[in-house]
Coordinates of C-alpha atoms in Angstrom, one line a residue:
M1 CA 73.6 -114.9 50.9
N2 CA 71.9 -117.8 52.9
E3 CA 69.6 -119.3 50.7
H4 CA 67.8 -121.2 53.5
R5 CA 67.1 -117.0 54.9
I6 CA 64.5 -115.0 54.1
T7 CA 63.8 -111.1 55.8
V8 CA 60.8 -110.1 56.7
A9 CA 59.9 -106.5 57.1
G10 CA 63.5 -106.3 57.9
V11 CA 63.9 -109.9 60.1
A12 CA 66.2 -112.3 59.0
V13 CA 64.5 -115.8 59.6
D14 CA 65.6 -118.9 59.3
T15 CA 63.2 -121.2 56.9
R16 CA 64.5 -124.6 57.4
H17 CA 63.5 -127.2 60.7
W18 CA 65.3 -126.8 64.0
I19 CA 66.0 -130.4 65.3
G20 CA 68.3 -131.4 67.6
G21 CA 69.9 -127.9 67.6
E22 CA 70.3 -127.7 64.1
R23 CA 68.9 -126.3 61.3
I24 CA 67.7 -129.0 59.2
A25 CA 66.9 -128.5 55.4
S26 CA 64.0 -130.6 53.5
A27 CA 64.3 -131.3 49.7
G28 CA 60.5 -129.6 49.3
T29 CA 59.3 -126.3 50.1
F30 CA 56.0 -124.6 50.3
T31 CA 55.2 -121.1 49.7
D32 CA 54.6 -118.5 52.7
V33 CA 52.3 -115.5 51.5
S34 CA 51.4 -112.5 53.8
P35 CA 47.6 -112.6 54.0
I36 CA 48.0 -108.7 53.9
D37 CA 48.7 -108.0 50.1
G38 CA 49.0 -111.9 49.3
S39 CA 52.7 -111.6 48.9
A40 CA 55.5 -114.4 48.9
L41 CA 57.2 -114.0 52.1
G42 CA 59.8 -117.3 51.0
E43 CA 60.1 -120.6 50.7
I44 CA 59.6 -123.0 53.8
A45 CA 61.0 -126.1 54.7
R46 CA 58.6 -128.6 54.1
G47 CA 58.8 -131.7 56.3
G48 CA 57.3 -134.9 55.9
P49 CA 57.7 -138.3 58.0
A50 CA 62.1 -138.4 57.5
E51 CA 61.9 -134.9 59.5
A52 CA 59.0 -136.0 61.8
A53 CA 61.0 -139.4 62.8
A54 CA 64.4 -137.1 63.2
A55 CA 62.8 -134.7 65.6
V56 CA 61.1 -137.1 67.4
A57 CA 64.2 -138.6 68.2
A58 CA 66.3 -135.9 68.9
A59 CA 63.2 -135.1 71.6
K60 CA 63.6 -138.8 72.7
A61 CA 67.7 -138.5 73.1
A62 CA 67.2 -135.1 74.5
F63 CA 64.8 -136.4 77.0
P64 CA 66.3 -137.8 80.0
G65 CA 69.0 -135.0 80.2
W66 CA 66.4 -132.1 80.6
A67 CA 64.0 -134.6 82.8
A68 CA 66.6 -135.2 85.3
T69 CA 67.5 -131.2 85.3
P70 CA 67.0 -129.7 88.7
R71 CA 63.7 -127.7 88.9
A72 CA 65.3 -124.4 89.7
E73 CA 67.7 -125.0 86.3
R74 CA 64.7 -125.5 84.2
A75 CA 62.9 -122.3 85.8
R76 CA 65.7 -120.5 85.3
I77 CA 66.4 -121.3 81.1
L78 CA 62.6 -120.3 81.1
H79 CA 63.3 -117.2 82.6
A80 CA 66.1 -116.5 79.9
I81 CA 63.6 -117.6 76.8
A82 CA 61.3 -115.0 78.3
D83 CA 64.0 -112.4 78.2
G84 CA 64.8 -113.4 74.8
V85 CA 61.4 -112.8 74.0
E86 CA 61.2 -109.4 75.7
K87 CA 64.2 -108.2 73.6
R88 CA 63.2 -109.1 70.3
I89 CA 59.4 -108.2 71.1
E90 CA 59.1 -105.5 67.9
E91 CA 60.4 -108.4 65.9
L92 CA 58.4 -111.0 66.7
A93 CA 55.0 -108.4 66.4
I94 CA 56.0 -107.3 62.8
V95 CA 56.9 -110.7 61.6
E96 CA 53.9 -112.2 62.7
T97 CA 51.5 -109.3 61.8
T98 CA 53.3 -110.0 58.3
D99 CA 52.8 -113.7 58.5
N100 CA 49.0 -113.8 59.8
G101 CA 47.7 -110.6 59.3
A102 CA 46.5 -109.7 63.1
L103 CA 46.9 -106.5 64.4
L104 CA 50.6 -104.9 65.1
R105 CA 49.5 -103.1 67.6
S106 CA 47.8 -106.1 69.6
H107 CA 51.1 -107.9 68.8
R108 CA 53.2 -105.5 70.5
R109 CA 50.9 -104.6 73.3
G110 CA 49.3 -107.4 74.6
V111 CA 50.4 -110.6 72.8
M112 CA 53.9 -110.7 72.3
P113 CA 54.6 -110.0 76.1
R114 CA 51.8 -112.2 76.7
V115 CA 54.5 -114.9 74.9
A116 CA 57.0 -113.9 77.2
H117 CA 54.7 -114.5 80.3
N118 CA 54.0 -117.8 79.5
F119 CA 57.3 -118.7 80.0
R120 CA 57.6 -116.9 83.5
F121 CA 54.7 -118.3 85.0
F122 CA 55.0 -121.8 84.5
A123 CA 58.8 -121.2 85.1
D124 CA 57.3 -119.7 88.6
W125 CA 54.6 -122.3 88.9
L126 CA 56.9 -125.0 88.2
L127 CA 58.7 -123.9 91.4
T128 CA 55.5 -123.9 93.5
L129 CA 53.9 -127.2 92.3
D130 CA 53.4 -129.2 95.7
H131 CA 50.8 -131.8 97.2
E132 CA 51.0 -131.7 101.2
D133 CA 51.9 -135.6 101.9
F134 CA 48.5 -137.2 103.5
G135 CA 48.4 -140.0 106.0
T136 CA 46.6 -143.4 105.3
R137 CA 46.5 -145.7 108.3
G138 CA 50.0 -144.9 109.6
H139 CA 51.3 -144.8 106.0
T140 CA 52.7 -141.5 104.6
N141 CA 51.4 -140.6 100.9
H142 CA 53.8 -138.2 98.5
V143 CA 52.2 -137.0 95.3
S144 CA 55.1 -136.4 92.7
W145 CA 55.1 -135.3 89.0
D146 CA 57.1 -137.0 86.8
P147 CA 58.1 -135.7 83.3
A148 CA 56.3 -137.9 80.8
G149 CA 58.5 -138.0 77.6
P150 CA 58.7 -136.3 74.5
C151 CA 55.5 -134.2 73.5
V152 CA 54.0 -132.9 70.4
L153 CA 52.3 -129.7 70.4
I154 CA 50.7 -128.7 67.0
T155 CA 49.6 -125.1 66.9
P156 CA 46.7 -122.9 65.2
W157 CA 47.5 -120.2 62.8
N158 CA 45.2 -117.3 64.5
A159 CA 47.3 -116.8 67.5
P160 CA 50.8 -118.7 66.1
L161 CA 53.5 -117.6 68.8
M162 CA 51.2 -117.0 71.9
L163 CA 49.2 -120.3 71.5
A164 CA 52.5 -122.4 70.7
T165 CA 54.3 -121.1 74.0
W166 CA 51.0 -121.6 75.8
K167 CA 51.9 -125.2 75.3
V168 CA 55.6 -125.6 74.9
A169 CA 56.3 -123.4 78.3
P170 CA 54.6 -125.8 80.3
A171 CA 55.8 -128.7 78.8
L172 CA 59.0 -128.2 78.9
A173 CA 58.9 -126.8 82.6
A174 CA 57.8 -130.4 83.5
G175 CA 60.7 -131.7 82.4
N176 CA 59.0 -133.1 78.6
T177 CA 61.2 -132.2 75.3
V178 CA 59.0 -131.2 72.4
V179 CA 58.4 -131.2 68.7
L180 CA 56.5 -127.9 68.3
K181 CA 54.4 -128.3 64.2
P182 CA 53.5 -124.5 63.5
A183 CA 50.8 -124.0 61.2
E184 CA 51.9 -124.1 57.1
W185 CA 49.9 -120.7 57.0
S186 CA 52.1 -118.9 59.6
P187 CA 55.3 -120.7 60.4
L188 CA 57.6 -117.9 61.0
T189 CA 57.5 -116.8 65.2
A190 CA 58.4 -120.8 65.5
S191 CA 61.7 -120.5 63.9
L192 CA 62.5 -117.4 65.6
L193 CA 61.4 -119.1 69.0
A194 CA 63.8 -122.1 68.1
D195 CA 66.7 -119.2 67.6
I196 CA 65.6 -117.5 71.4
A197 CA 65.5 -120.6 73.1
A198 CA 68.8 -121.8 71.9
E199 CA 70.3 -118.4 72.7
A200 CA 68.7 -118.9 76.0
G201 CA 71.0 -122.3 76.7
L202 CA 68.3 -124.6 76.2
P203 CA 69.7 -128.0 75.3
A204 CA 69.7 -129.3 72.0
G205 CA 66.9 -131.7 71.3
V206 CA 64.7 -130.7 74.1
L207 CA 62.9 -128.1 71.5
N208 CA 62.2 -128.9 67.8
V209 CA 60.4 -127.0 65.4
V210 CA 59.1 -128.9 62.1
Q211 CA 57.4 -127.4 59.4
G212 CA 55.1 -128.7 56.6
H213 CA 51.4 -129.6 55.7
G214 CA 49.4 -131.5 58.5
S215 CA 48.7 -134.1 55.8
E216 CA 52.1 -134.8 54.9
I217 CA 53.9 -134.8 58.3
G218 CA 51.0 -135.0 61.3
D219 CA 50.4 -138.7 61.0
A220 CA 54.1 -139.5 61.0
L221 CA 54.2 -137.3 64.4
T222 CA 51.1 -138.3 66.2
S223 CA 51.6 -142.2 65.6
N224 CA 55.1 -142.3 66.8
P225 CA 55.2 -144.3 69.8
D226 CA 58.1 -142.5 71.4
V227 CA 55.2 -139.5 71.7
R228 CA 53.9 -139.4 75.2
R229 CA 51.7 -136.5 74.9
I230 CA 50.0 -134.4 72.7
S231 CA 48.3 -131.0 72.2
F232 CA 46.4 -130.1 69.3
T233 CA 44.6 -126.6 68.4
G234 CA 42.5 -127.0 65.3
S235 CA 39.6 -128.0 64.2
V236 CA 37.0 -131.0 65.1
P237 CA 38.1 -132.7 62.0
T238 CA 41.2 -132.7 62.0
A239 CA 41.1 -133.8 65.9
R240 CA 39.5 -136.9 65.1
R241 CA 42.3 -137.7 62.8
I242 CA 44.7 -137.3 65.2
A243 CA 42.9 -139.1 68.0
E244 CA 42.7 -142.4 65.4
S245 CA 46.5 -141.8 65.0
A246 CA 47.1 -141.6 68.4
A247 CA 44.7 -144.3 69.7
A248 CA 47.7 -147.3 68.9
N249 CA 49.6 -146.1 71.5
L250 CA 47.1 -144.9 73.7
T251 CA 48.8 -141.3 73.4
P252 CA 47.1 -139.3 76.1
L253 CA 45.6 -136.1 74.1
S254 CA 44.9 -132.5 74.9
L255 CA 42.3 -130.8 72.5
E256 CA 41.6 -127.7 72.5
L257 CA 38.7 -127.2 69.1
G258 CA 36.3 -125.1 67.8
G259 CA 33.3 -122.8 69.5
K260 CA 29.9 -121.3 68.9
S261 CA 30.2 -119.2 71.8
P262 CA 26.9 -116.9 72.9
L263 CA 26.7 -113.9 74.2
L264 CA 23.1 -113.2 76.0
V265 CA 22.3 -109.9 76.7
F266 CA 19.7 -109.1 79.2
A267 CA 17.6 -105.8 79.5
D268 CA 18.9 -105.2 83.0
T269 CA 22.6 -104.7 81.5
D270 CA 24.1 -101.5 80.7
L271 CA 23.9 -101.4 76.6
D272 CA 26.5 -99.7 75.7
L273 CA 28.8 -102.2 77.9
A274 CA 27.2 -105.3 75.9
V275 CA 27.1 -103.4 72.1
D276 CA 31.2 -102.9 73.3
L277 CA 31.3 -106.7 74.3
A278 CA 29.4 -107.7 71.1
V279 CA 31.6 -105.0 68.8
E280 CA 34.8 -107.0 70.3
Q281 CA 33.7 -110.3 68.9
Y282 CA 35.1 -109.2 65.4
D283 CA 38.7 -109.2 66.9
N284 CA 41.7 -110.7 64.5
A285 CA 39.1 -110.5 61.9
G286 CA 36.8 -112.8 63.7
Q287 CA 39.7 -115.6 63.8
V288 CA 39.3 -116.3 67.3
C289 CA 37.8 -119.7 68.8
L290 CA 36.8 -118.0 71.7
A291 CA 34.4 -115.4 70.0
A292 CA 31.2 -114.8 71.0
T293 CA 29.4 -115.1 67.5
R294 CA 25.8 -115.9 68.4
L295 CA 24.5 -112.7 70.2
L296 CA 21.5 -113.7 72.0
V297 CA 19.4 -110.6 73.0
E298 CA 16.4 -109.8 75.3
E299 CA 13.6 -109.0 73.0
S300 CA 12.6 -105.9 74.5
V301 CA 15.9 -104.4 74.2
A302 CA 17.1 -105.8 70.6
E303 CA 16.2 -102.9 68.6
E304 CA 17.9 -100.5 70.9
F305 CA 21.1 -103.1 70.8
T306 CA 20.9 -103.2 67.1
R307 CA 20.6 -99.9 66.5
R308 CA 24.0 -98.6 68.8
F309 CA 25.9 -101.9 67.8
V310 CA 25.5 -100.7 63.6
D311 CA 26.7 -97.4 64.9
R312 CA 29.5 -98.7 66.5
A313 CA 30.4 -101.6 64.0
T314 CA 30.1 -99.1 61.3
A315 CA 33.1 -97.3 62.7
L316 CA 36.0 -99.6 62.8
K317 CA 38.2 -99.2 60.5
Q318 CA 38.9 -102.1 58.1
G319 CA 42.3 -102.4 56.5
D320 CA 46.4 -102.7 56.4
P321 CA 46.7 -104.2 60.2
R322 CA 51.0 -102.6 60.1
D323 CA 48.7 -99.0 60.7
E324 CA 48.1 -98.3 64.2
A325 CA 44.3 -96.7 63.4
T326 CA 43.3 -100.0 61.7
D327 CA 40.5 -102.3 64.2
I328 CA 40.2 -105.4 61.8
G329 CA 42.5 -106.7 59.4
P330 CA 42.6 -109.3 57.0
N331 CA 41.5 -113.0 57.1
I332 CA 44.4 -115.6 56.9
H333 CA 44.1 -116.9 53.0
S334 CA 42.4 -117.3 50.3
R335 CA 40.5 -120.6 51.2
Q336 CA 39.4 -119.1 54.5
L337 CA 38.0 -116.2 53.1
E338 CA 36.2 -119.1 50.5
K339 CA 34.8 -120.8 53.8
I340 CA 33.8 -117.6 55.4
D341 CA 31.8 -116.0 52.1
G342 CA 30.4 -119.5 51.6
F343 CA 28.7 -119.9 55.0
V344 CA 27.3 -116.3 54.7
Q345 CA 26.0 -116.7 51.1
R346 CA 24.1 -119.6 52.1
A347 CA 22.5 -118.3 54.8
L348 CA 21.7 -115.2 52.9
A349 CA 19.9 -117.6 50.5
S350 CA 18.3 -119.0 53.3
G351 CA 16.3 -116.4 54.0
A352 CA 18.9 -114.8 56.8
R353 CA 19.2 -110.8 56.4
A354 CA 22.8 -108.8 56.5
V355 CA 22.2 -105.9 58.8
I356 CA 25.9 -104.8 58.0
G357 CA 28.4 -106.8 56.3
G358 CA 27.6 -109.9 54.0
H359 CA 30.4 -109.6 51.2
R360 CA 33.9 -109.3 50.8
G361 CA 36.3 -106.4 50.6
D362 CA 39.3 -106.5 48.8
G363 CA 42.2 -108.8 48.6
R364 CA 41.8 -111.2 51.9
Y365 CA 39.4 -108.6 53.8
Y366 CA 35.5 -109.7 54.9
A367 CA 33.4 -106.7 55.7
P368 CA 32.1 -107.1 59.7
T369 CA 29.1 -109.1 59.3
L370 CA 25.7 -109.2 61.1
L371 CA 23.2 -111.7 60.0
T372 CA 19.7 -111.5 61.6
D373 CA 16.4 -113.2 60.8
V374 CA 18.1 -117.0 60.8
R375 CA 17.3 -120.1 62.3
Q376 CA 18.1 -121.9 65.6
D377 CA 18.8 -125.2 63.5
S378 CA 20.5 -123.4 60.4
E379 CA 24.1 -123.9 59.2
I380 CA 25.1 -120.2 60.3
V381 CA 24.2 -120.4 63.5
Q382 CA 25.2 -124.2 64.4
E383 CA 28.5 -124.0 62.7
E384 CA 32.1 -122.2 63.2
V385 CA 32.8 -119.8 60.7
F386 CA 36.1 -118.2 61.9
G387 CA 35.7 -115.1 60.0
P388 CA 34.2 -111.4 61.3
V389 CA 30.6 -112.8 61.0
L390 CA 27.7 -112.3 64.2
T391 CA 24.1 -113.5 64.1
L392 CA 21.6 -112.0 66.1
Q393 CA 18.5 -114.2 67.6
T394 CA 16.1 -112.6 70.4
F395 CA 15.0 -114.0 73.4
T396 CA 11.8 -113.4 75.6
D397 CA 12.9 -115.0 79.1
E398 CA 16.2 -117.1 81.0
D399 CA 15.0 -120.1 80.1
E400 CA 14.9 -119.6 76.3
A401 CA 18.0 -117.7 76.6
I402 CA 20.1 -120.9 78.1
R403 CA 18.1 -123.3 75.5
L404 CA 19.5 -121.0 72.9
A405 CA 22.9 -120.5 74.3
N406 CA 23.2 -124.2 74.6
D407 CA 21.5 -125.7 71.8
T408 CA 25.0 -126.5 69.7
R409 CA 27.4 -129.0 69.7
F410 CA 30.1 -127.1 71.0
G411 CA 30.9 -125.9 74.5
L412 CA 34.3 -123.9 74.5
A413 CA 33.2 -120.2 75.7
A414 CA 30.2 -118.2 76.9
T415 CA 29.9 -114.4 77.6
V416 CA 26.6 -113.0 79.9
A417 CA 26.2 -109.3 80.3
T418 CA 23.6 -108.5 82.8
G419 CA 23.1 -106.0 85.7
S420 CA 22.1 -108.2 88.5
R421 CA 24.6 -110.5 90.1
E422 CA 21.5 -113.1 91.0
R423 CA 20.3 -113.7 87.2
A424 CA 24.4 -114.4 86.5
E425 CA 24.6 -116.6 89.1
R426 CA 21.5 -118.8 87.6
V427 CA 22.3 -118.0 84.1
T428 CA 26.1 -119.1 84.4
A429 CA 25.5 -122.2 86.3
R430 CA 23.2 -123.7 83.5
L431 CA 25.4 -122.9 80.9
V432 CA 27.6 -125.3 79.1
A433 CA 30.6 -124.0 78.4
G434 CA 34.8 -124.0 79.8
T435 CA 34.9 -120.4 80.5
V436 CA 32.0 -118.2 81.3
W437 CA 32.2 -114.3 81.0
V438 CA 30.4 -112.0 82.8
N439 CA 30.1 -108.3 81.6
C440 CA 33.7 -108.6 80.1
F441 CA 35.5 -110.6 77.5
F442 CA 38.5 -112.4 76.9
V443 CA 40.1 -112.1 80.4
R444 CA 42.3 -114.9 80.7
D445 CA 44.7 -116.4 83.6
L446 CA 47.1 -118.6 83.1
Q447 CA 46.7 -120.3 86.2
A448 CA 42.5 -121.4 85.6
P449 CA 41.6 -124.1 83.7
F450 CA 41.0 -123.5 80.3
G451 CA 39.4 -125.7 77.7
G452 CA 36.3 -126.9 75.9
S453 CA 33.0 -129.2 76.7
R454 CA 31.4 -131.4 73.9
L455 CA 32.9 -130.7 70.7
S456 CA 35.1 -128.1 71.9
G457 CA 37.6 -129.8 73.0
V458 CA 39.0 -132.9 75.4
G459 CA 40.8 -132.1 79.0
R460 CA 42.0 -128.7 80.8
E461 CA 45.5 -126.9 80.5
G462 CA 46.5 -123.8 82.6
G463 CA 48.2 -124.0 86.2
T464 CA 48.4 -127.3 88.1
W465 CA 46.1 -129.0 85.6
S466 CA 49.0 -128.3 82.9
F467 CA 51.7 -129.9 84.5
D468 CA 48.6 -132.8 85.4
F469 CA 48.5 -133.3 82.0
Y470 CA 52.3 -132.8 80.6
C471 CA 53.2 -135.2 83.3
D472 CA 52.4 -138.8 85.2
L473 CA 51.3 -138.6 88.3
K474 CA 53.0 -141.0 91.0
N475 CA 52.0 -141.4 94.4
T476 CA 54.7 -143.0 96.8
V477 CA 53.3 -144.8 99.7
T478 CA 55.4 -145.4 102.7
A479 CA 55.3 -147.7 105.8
P480 CA 55.9 -146.2 109.1
N481 CA 58.1 -149.0 110.7
G482 CA 60.1 -150.2 107.5
W483 CA 63.5 -149.1 108.3
K484 CA 66.7 -151.0 109.5
N485 CA 68.3 -147.7 110.2
H486 CA 68.0 -144.3 111.3
G487 CA 70.6 -143.0 109.5

């Protein structure tokens, strides 16, 4: 029996780090626990400064060879990784559901296919990446994207593999090497990704995976002078610490942070569509950074909207995420559950009213909650809860709706429900958000820029924007008549 291998839902997972093409153990471990029932899944290698240094050194050593690999060959290997993901979709889905509690049906049908698509998209985009040459007083300007170097990618627990590969795929496509640090609450599919990448022929050291607590390994990764890019998805306080750590080396950062996004419901909308959009915000037990947790509803339709919303929301089935009939699973960790309940109880104590929910369920489940009678300056309206908790406020006209929508420190996303194209154009032009959806939600195309405004982030990734971040852009200017021969 391999002491460093656990079995999760019938799938073998190595619990060690993946550094320089080898499995590396640590002296210490941490316990990975399933949010479904609180059971211990296994002991995971707990990295620290030594493992961080080893992983960055491996990435640095592998960088020249991978950077010099022709684009077509890099793309071929990325497609091979996608092939490996597709062959193991069922295994990846059940392991991630067990590890982070998200719905198995979503992992099977949407999330894991998207993981494979992440690799295919950036492999294909790499082969088309180009900028037309342009002239300056007879001289020729040629723009190129040069690999930047080792990248540290720090990813969250709410969609572990999908969000990790959203960063890993473009970083590798660009010719960089990677040190991936998954969240300690959901580390298992990152380990499986290392296996898949190795089987696909990715050279040793090009992708490294180190596990551990951010407080113990994070600074050693982000302060390393050999790291040339850092991409992080997570909380604002952690982002501040990463930025401080990276500042000494002026390491470029891409930060996708929290949100407190609004859903604006105008009286001219299809009300059933608006209710569907609102109920969708409970997806993944509310653990979605893009979720429109602030429902802003035009006063004249607020009563009817609320009635229909309650009918729909109370029909949702909360339970085991492995059950195909389940709509809402557990929250990730007991600490997260405490945080969610703290927000709700403080709001209720301050005068908010729970239309539905407002309390815990069994285990790590929190009842889907809708709070009304909330003040705009209250904590529950201004701060990210990251749980199945929505607030409802009313407005009387467009100006008030936009004022309420923009009145937070965040600017990640916004959703607008209206039957008027003209109103949609007016309103979206005035909203502060990195992404705005009109009469839809969570439609994502990898060629679009993605990121947030204000405290919701720094920079944009997606399509060419990803390569702009993961590369050093170079402009080569050539004189027309400087050649001694024409051979």
